[in-house]
CSV table of C-alpha atoms in Angstrom, one decimal:
chain,number,residue,atom,x,y,z
G,1,UNK,CA,108.0,87.8,74.3
G,2,UNK,CA,107.2,85.0,76.9
G,3,UNK,CA,103.7,86.1,76.8
G,4,UNK,CA,102.5,82.9,78.5
G,5,UNK,CA,104.6,83.6,81.4
G,6,UNK,CA,103.2,86.9,82.2
G,7,UNK,CA,101.9,87.0,85.7
G,8,UNK,CA,98.1,87.1,86.2
G,9,UNK,CA,95.4,87.8,88.8
G,10,UNK,CA,96.2,84.6,90.6
G,11,UNK,CA,99.9,85.2,90.7
G,12,UNK,CA,99.2,88.7,92.3
G,13,UNK,CA,96.9,87.2,94.9
G,14,UNK,CA,99.2,84.6,95.9
G,15,UNK,CA,101.9,87.1,96.3
G,16,UNK,CA,99.7,89.3,98.2
G,17,UNK,CA,99.5,86.6,101.3
G,18,UNK,CA,102.3,88.1,103.2
G,19,UNK,CA,100.6,91.5,102.9
G,20,UNK,CA,97.4,90.1,104.2
G,21,UNK,CA,99.1,88.3,107.3
G,22,UNK,CA,100.3,92.0,108.3
G,23,UNK,CA,97.4,94.0,107.1
G,24,UNK,CA,94.6,92.0,108.8
G,25,UNK,CA,95.8,92.3,112.5
G,26,UNK,CA,96.9,96.1,111.9
G,27,UNK,CA,93.3,96.7,110.3
G,28,UNK,CA,92.0,95.1,113.4
G,29,UNK,CA,93.8,97.6,115.5
G,30,UNK,CA,92.3,100.4,113.4
G,31,UNK,CA,88.8,99.0,113.9
G,32,UNK,CA,89.1,98.6,117.5
G,33,UNK,CA,90.7,102.2,118.0
G,34,UNK,CA,88.0,103.7,115.6
G,35,UNK,CA,85.3,102.3,118.1
G,36,UNK,CA,87.2,103.6,121.1
G,37,UNK,CA,87.6,107.2,119.5
G,38,UNK,CA,83.7,107.0,119.0
G,39,UNK,CA,83.6,106.6,115.3
G,40,UNK,CA,80.7,104.8,114.0
G,41,UNK,CA,81.0,101.3,112.4
G,42,UNK,CA,79.9,102.7,109.1
G,43,UNK,CA,82.3,105.3,109.3
G,44,UNK,CA,85.1,103.0,110.2
G,45,UNK,CA,84.3,100.8,107.2
G,46,UNK,CA,84.2,103.6,104.8
G,47,UNK,CA,87.7,104.8,106.0
G,48,UNK,CA,89.1,101.5,105.1
G,49,UNK,CA,86.9,101.0,102.1
G,50,UNK,CA,87.8,104.3,100.2
G,51,UNK,CA,90.9,105.6,101.8
G,52,UNK,CA,92.6,102.4,102.3
G,53,UNK,CA,95.9,104.0,103.7
G,54,UNK,CA,96.9,102.5,106.9
G,55,UNK,CA,99.1,105.3,108.4
G,56,UNK,CA,97.0,108.2,107.5
G,57,UNK,CA,93.9,106.5,108.8
G,58,UNK,CA,95.5,105.9,112.3
G,59,UNK,CA,96.7,109.7,112.0
G,60,UNK,CA,93.0,110.7,111.4
G,61,UNK,CA,91.7,108.9,114.5
G,62,UNK,CA,94.5,110.5,116.5
G,63,UNK,CA,93.6,113.9,115.1
G,64,UNK,CA,89.9,113.5,115.5
G,65,UNK,CA,90.4,112.6,119.0
G,66,UNK,CA,92.5,115.6,119.5
G,67,UNK,CA,89.6,117.7,118.0
G,68,UNK,CA,91.5,118.9,115.0
G,69,UNK,CA,89.5,120.4,112.1
G,70,UNK,CA,88.8,118.0,109.1
G,71,UNK,CA,90.5,120.4,106.6
G,72,UNK,CA,93.8,120.0,108.5
G,73,UNK,CA,93.5,116.4,108.7
G,74,UNK,CA,93.0,116.2,105.0
G,75,UNK,CA,96.0,118.4,104.6
G,76,UNK,CA,98.2,116.3,106.8
G,77,UNK,CA,96.9,113.0,105.0
G,78,UNK,CA,98.0,114.6,101.6
G,79,UNK,CA,101.5,115.5,102.8
G,80,UNK,CA,101.8,111.7,104.4
G,81,UNK,CA,100.7,110.2,101.3
G,82,UNK,CA,102.6,112.3,98.7
G,83,UNK,CA,105.2,109.4,98.7
G,84,UNK,CA,102.9,107.4,96.7
G,85,UNK,CA,103.5,109.7,93.7
G,86,UNK,CA,107.0,108.4,93.4
G,87,UNK,CA,105.8,104.8,93.9
G,88,UNK,CA,103.1,105.2,91.4
G,89,UNK,CA,105.4,106.7,88.8
G,90,UNK,CA,107.9,104.0,89.3
G,91,UNK,CA,105.2,101.3,88.6
G,92,UNK,CA,104.2,103.1,85.6
G,93,UNK,CA,107.5,102.5,83.9
G,94,UNK,CA,107.1,98.7,84.5
G,95,UNK,CA,103.5,98.2,83.4
G,96,UNK,CA,103.1,96.6,79.9
G,97,UNK,CA,100.2,96.1,77.6
G,98,UNK,CA,97.8,97.5,80.1
G,99,UNK,CA,94.2,98.6,78.9
G,100,UNK,CA,94.1,102.3,80.2
G,101,UNK,CA,90.7,101.7,81.5
G,102,UNK,CA,92.2,99.7,84.2
G,103,UNK,CA,94.6,102.1,85.4
G,104,UNK,CA,92.2,103.9,87.9
G,105,UNK,CA,91.4,100.6,89.7
G,106,UNK,CA,95.1,99.5,89.8
G,107,UNK,CA,96.1,102.9,91.2
G,108,UNK,CA,93.7,102.8,94.0
G,109,UNK,CA,95.5,99.9,95.5
G,110,UNK,CA,99.1,101.4,95.4
G,111,UNK,CA,100.3,101.2,98.9
G,112,UNK,CA,103.9,100.9,100.6
G,113,UNK,CA,103.6,97.4,100.9
G,114,UNK,CA,101.9,96.4,97.4
G,115,UNK,CA,104.2,98.8,95.7
G,116,UNK,CA,107.3,96.9,97.3
G,117,UNK,CA,106.2,93.7,96.3
G,118,UNK,CA,105.2,94.6,93.0
G,119,UNK,CA,108.5,96.4,92.3
G,120,UNK,CA,110.6,93.4,92.9
G,121,UNK,CA,108.5,91.1,91.0
G,122,UNK,CA,110.7,89.6,88.3
G,123,UNK,CA,109.6,90.2,84.6
G,124,UNK,CA,106.9,92.7,83.6
G,125,UNK,CA,103.9,93.9,85.5
G,126,UNK,CA,100.6,93.3,84.2
G,127,UNK,CA,97.4,95.1,85.2
G,128,UNK,CA,95.8,91.6,86.3
G,129,UNK,CA,98.6,90.8,88.5
G,130,UNK,CA,98.5,94.3,90.3
G,131,UNK,CA,94.8,93.6,90.8
G,132,UNK,CA,95.3,90.5,92.4
G,133,UNK,CA,98.0,91.7,94.5
G,134,UNK,CA,96.2,94.9,95.4
G,135,UNK,CA,92.9,93.2,95.8
G,136,UNK,CA,94.3,90.5,98.3
G,137,UNK,CA,95.6,93.5,100.5
G,138,UNK,CA,92.4,95.2,100.3
G,139,UNK,CA,90.2,92.5,101.4
G,140,UNK,CA,92.6,91.8,104.2
G,141,UNK,CA,92.5,95.5,105.3
G,142,UNK,CA,88.5,95.8,105.1
G,143,UNK,CA,88.1,92.4,106.6
G,144,UNK,CA,90.5,93.3,109.6
G,145,UNK,CA,88.7,96.7,110.1
G,146,UNK,CA,85.3,94.9,110.4
G,147,UNK,CA,86.6,92.0,112.7
G,148,UNK,CA,88.4,94.6,114.8
G,149,UNK,CA,85.5,96.7,115.3
G,150,UNK,CA,82.9,94.1,115.8
G,151,UNK,CA,85.2,91.6,117.8
G,152,UNK,CA,87.7,93.7,119.4
G,153,UNK,CA,91.0,92.5,120.7
G,154,UNK,CA,90.9,88.6,120.2
G,155,UNK,CA,94.6,88.2,119.6
G,156,UNK,CA,97.0,88.6,122.6
G,157,UNK,CA,98.8,91.9,122.4
G,158,UNK,CA,102.3,90.4,121.5
G,159,UNK,CA,100.8,88.5,118.8
G,160,UNK,CA,99.0,91.4,117.3
G,161,UNK,CA,102.4,93.6,117.6
G,162,UNK,CA,104.3,90.9,116.1
G,163,UNK,CA,102.2,90.5,113.0
G,164,UNK,CA,102.3,94.3,112.5
G,165,UNK,CA,106.2,94.0,112.8
G,166,UNK,CA,105.9,91.5,110.1
G,167,UNK,CA,105.1,94.2,107.5
G,168,UNK,CA,108.6,95.9,108.3
G,169,UNK,CA,110.2,92.4,108.2
G,170,UNK,CA,108.3,92.1,104.6
G,171,UNK,CA,110.0,95.1,103.3
G,172,UNK,CA,113.6,93.7,104.3
G,173,UNK,CA,112.8,90.4,102.8
G,174,UNK,CA,111.7,92.2,99.7
G,175,UNK,CA,114.6,94.5,99.5
G,176,UNK,CA,117.5,91.9,100.1
G,177,UNK,CA,117.3,89.6,97.0
G,178,UNK,CA,116.9,93.1,95.1
G,179,UNK,CA,120.2,94.3,96.4
G,180,UNK,CA,122.0,91.5,94.5
G,181,UNK,CA,120.9,92.9,91.4
G,182,UNK,CA,123.3,95.9,91.2
G,183,UNK,CA,126.0,97.1,93.3
G,184,UNK,CA,124.4,100.7,93.8
G,185,UNK,CA,121.2,99.3,95.2
G,186,UNK,CA,122.5,98.9,98.8
G,187,UNK,CA,124.1,102.5,98.7
G,188,UNK,CA,120.8,103.9,97.7
G,189,UNK,CA,118.6,102.0,100.4
G,190,UNK,CA,121.2,103.0,103.1
G,191,UNK,CA,121.3,106.6,101.9
G,192,UNK,CA,117.5,106.7,101.9
G,193,UNK,CA,117.5,105.6,105.3
G,194,UNK,CA,120.1,107.9,106.6
G,195,UNK,CA,118.5,110.9,104.9
G,196,UNK,CA,115.3,110.1,106.5
G,197,UNK,CA,116.6,109.9,110.2
G,198,UNK,CA,118.7,113.0,109.5
G,199,UNK,CA,115.6,115.0,108.0
G,200,UNK,CA,113.0,113.9,110.3
G,201,UNK,CA,115.3,114.4,113.4
G,202,UNK,CA,117.0,117.5,112.6
G,203,UNK,CA,114.8,119.7,110.4
G,204,UNK,CA,111.2,120.8,110.9
G,205,UNK,CA,110.0,118.8,108.3
G,206,UNK,CA,107.3,116.3,109.1
G,207,UNK,CA,107.6,112.5,108.5
G,208,UNK,CA,105.8,112.8,105.4
G,209,UNK,CA,108.0,115.3,103.9
G,210,UNK,CA,111.1,113.4,105.2
G,211,UNK,CA,110.2,110.5,103.6
G,212,UNK,CA,109.5,111.7,100.1
G,213,UNK,CA,112.6,114.1,100.3
G,214,UNK,CA,114.9,111.1,101.2
G,215,UNK,CA,113.3,108.8,98.4
G,216,UNK,CA,113.9,111.4,96.0
G,217,UNK,CA,117.3,112.6,97.0
G,218,UNK,CA,118.6,109.0,97.3
G,219,UNK,CA,117.1,107.8,94.0
G,220,UNK,CA,118.8,110.9,92.3
G,221,UNK,CA,122.0,110.0,94.0
G,222,UNK,CA,121.7,106.6,92.8
G,223,UNK,CA,121.8,107.6,89.2
G,224,UNK,CA,125.4,108.2,89.5
G,225,UNK,CA,126.0,104.4,90.6
G,226,UNK,CA,123.6,102.8,88.2
G,227,UNK,CA,125.2,102.2,85.0
G,228,UNK,CA,123.6,102.4,81.6
G,229,UNK,CA,121.2,99.5,81.0
G,230,UNK,CA,121.4,98.0,84.5
G,231,UNK,CA,118.3,97.2,85.9
G,232,UNK,CA,116.6,97.3,82.4
G,233,UNK,CA,116.3,93.8,82.0
G,234,UNK,CA,112.8,93.8,83.3
G,235,UNK,CA,111.7,96.6,80.8
H,1,UNK,CA,75.8,107.0,110.8
H,2,UNK,CA,78.4,108.8,108.7
H,3,UNK,CA,79.3,111.8,110.8
H,4,UNK,CA,82.8,111.8,109.1
H,5,UNK,CA,81.8,111.5,105.5
H,6,UNK,CA,83.3,114.8,104.3
H,7,UNK,CA,86.5,114.2,106.0
H,8,UNK,CA,86.6,110.5,104.6
H,9,UNK,CA,86.0,111.8,101.0
H,10,UNK,CA,88.6,114.5,101.4
H,11,UNK,CA,91.0,112.0,102.6
H,12,UNK,CA,90.2,109.7,99.9
H,13,UNK,CA,90.8,112.4,97.2
H,14,UNK,CA,94.3,113.4,98.6
H,15,UNK,CA,95.3,109.8,98.8
H,16,UNK,CA,93.9,108.5,95.5
H,17,UNK,CA,95.2,111.3,93.3
H,18,UNK,CA,98.9,110.9,94.2
H,19,UNK,CA,98.2,107.2,93.4
H,20,UNK,CA,96.5,107.8,90.2
H,21,UNK,CA,98.1,110.7,88.4
H,22,UNK,CA,101.5,109.4,87.9
H,23,UNK,CA,100.5,106.0,86.9
H,24,UNK,CA,97.9,107.6,84.4
H,25,UNK,CA,100.2,109.9,83.1
H,26,UNK,CA,103.3,107.8,82.6
H,27,UNK,CA,102.1,104.3,81.7
H,28,UNK,CA,103.1,103.5,78.2
H,29,UNK,CA,104.8,106.5,77.6
H,30,UNK,CA,108.5,106.9,76.2
H,31,UNK,CA,110.5,108.5,79.0
H,32,UNK,CA,114.1,109.9,78.4
H,33,UNK,CA,116.7,107.2,79.7
H,34,UNK,CA,117.6,109.4,82.7
H,35,UNK,CA,114.2,109.5,84.0
H,36,UNK,CA,113.7,105.8,83.6
H,37,UNK,CA,116.9,105.1,85.6
H,38,UNK,CA,115.8,107.5,88.3
H,39,UNK,CA,112.3,105.9,88.6
H,40,UNK,CA,114.3,102.5,88.8
H,41,UNK,CA,116.1,103.6,91.8
H,42,UNK,CA,112.8,104.5,93.6
H,43,UNK,CA,112.1,100.9,95.0
H,44,UNK,CA,115.4,100.8,96.6
H,45,UNK,CA,115.3,104.3,98.2
H,46,UNK,CA,111.6,103.8,99.3
H,47,UNK,CA,112.3,100.5,101.0
H,48,UNK,CA,115.5,102.0,102.8
H,49,UNK,CA,113.4,104.9,103.8
H,50,UNK,CA,110.4,102.7,105.0
H,51,UNK,CA,112.3,100.3,106.9
H,52,UNK,CA,114.3,103.0,108.6
H,53,UNK,CA,111.1,104.7,109.6
H,54,UNK,CA,109.5,101.5,110.8
H,55,UNK,CA,112.5,101.1,113.3
H,56,UNK,CA,112.7,104.9,114.2
H,57,UNK,CA,108.9,105.1,114.9
H,58,UNK,CA,108.5,101.4,116.3
H,59,UNK,CA,107.0,102.8,119.5
H,60,UNK,CA,108.0,102.5,123.2
H,61,UNK,CA,109.7,99.1,123.8
H,62,UNK,CA,109.1,97.7,120.3
H,63,UNK,CA,112.3,98.7,118.7
H,64,UNK,CA,114.4,95.5,119.9
H,65,UNK,CA,111.7,93.3,118.4
H,66,UNK,CA,111.4,95.3,115.3
H,67,UNK,CA,115.1,95.3,114.6
H,68,UNK,CA,115.3,91.4,115.4
H,69,UNK,CA,112.5,90.7,113.1
H,70,UNK,CA,113.9,92.8,110.3
H,71,UNK,CA,117.3,91.2,110.7
H,72,UNK,CA,115.8,87.6,110.7
H,73,UNK,CA,113.7,88.4,107.5
H,74,UNK,CA,116.7,89.9,105.7
H,75,UNK,CA,118.8,86.6,106.6
H,76,UNK,CA,116.1,84.3,105.6
H,77,UNK,CA,115.5,85.9,102.5
H,78,UNK,CA,119.4,86.4,101.9
H,79,UNK,CA,119.5,82.5,101.9
H,80,UNK,CA,117.2,82.3,99.2
H,81,UNK,CA,113.9,82.0,101.2
H,82,UNK,CA,110.8,83.5,99.7
H,83,UNK,CA,108.5,86.1,101.2
H,84,UNK,CA,106.2,83.8,103.3
H,85,UNK,CA,108.8,81.9,105.2
H,86,UNK,CA,111.0,85.2,105.6
H,87,UNK,CA,108.0,87.1,107.2
H,88,UNK,CA,106.7,84.1,109.2
H,89,UNK,CA,110.2,83.7,110.7
H,90,UNK,CA,110.4,87.3,111.5
H,91,UNK,CA,106.9,87.3,113.2
H,92,UNK,CA,108.0,84.3,115.5
H,93,UNK,CA,111.2,86.3,116.1
H,94,UNK,CA,109.4,89.4,117.1
H,95,UNK,CA,106.9,87.5,119.4
H,96,UNK,CA,109.8,85.6,121.2
H,97,UNK,CA,111.6,89.0,121.8
H,98,UNK,CA,108.5,90.8,123.0
H,99,UNK,CA,107.7,87.8,125.3
H,100,UNK,CA,111.3,87.9,126.8
């Protein structure tokens, strides 16, 4: 059906622009911080090229500075990034007609932001679309890292912070139109937020565990609000 | 040059596998309707949790700007704005609040 309307690489890259706007300055901050902590340029680039996970890269710099052992940093990274399992699983049910050989490349670029944009893209998801989207984000992340390390702080601090805040605004801008799709969506989002706050504040769970527990619990509770067939139109 | 190679490779492994395994295992696989519905609720739950975390951990002095930016992005998006105008309006808002 509507094969000619399947989103392609170009559509993905265009949809990635709002992510690039946020990633570039945040990656610059990473590059600059890496230099400050004493990480070489090659290592800073490698972090962004092969790990490609903002929060965990910043955490790694923090832990390196504090002299934490590599094994512990890797474990903390694992816990922080477990949430991507849920995101990757959620993307899987919407991918259609994809060559299996492309999946390892598509999977590499699953971040909070690319997942969010892709999840609320109307219609089916294709591998070229995701490659364009993830590729745009990746280029901005790596480019920002290089620029931050080599050039340092060129943007005034308030501009840099505002661009970083733009990523959270992006989440809100993505979520709002989605809420119109079905009545339970707002309840699911609010419940997830509330659970995250409660878990991260009042239990010993780390931020990573709190996040994944809140997402799973709210989505499971959401099953009760989502009627059969609702939200299946994009399938 | 690459003093941190083992650390970086370790981090890559534990970041990449959670991204890859569910996608590789579940793509084009028939799933029970209940599981499909559960997975369709994930984006709403994930965004709710991520936005909340963004505000809660916005750092010293950043919370008003973060909240204002999120509210503006939500409002522009609610009125039918696409992502770029919503985010640009939010960034300008954050900048104005931070410059107050």
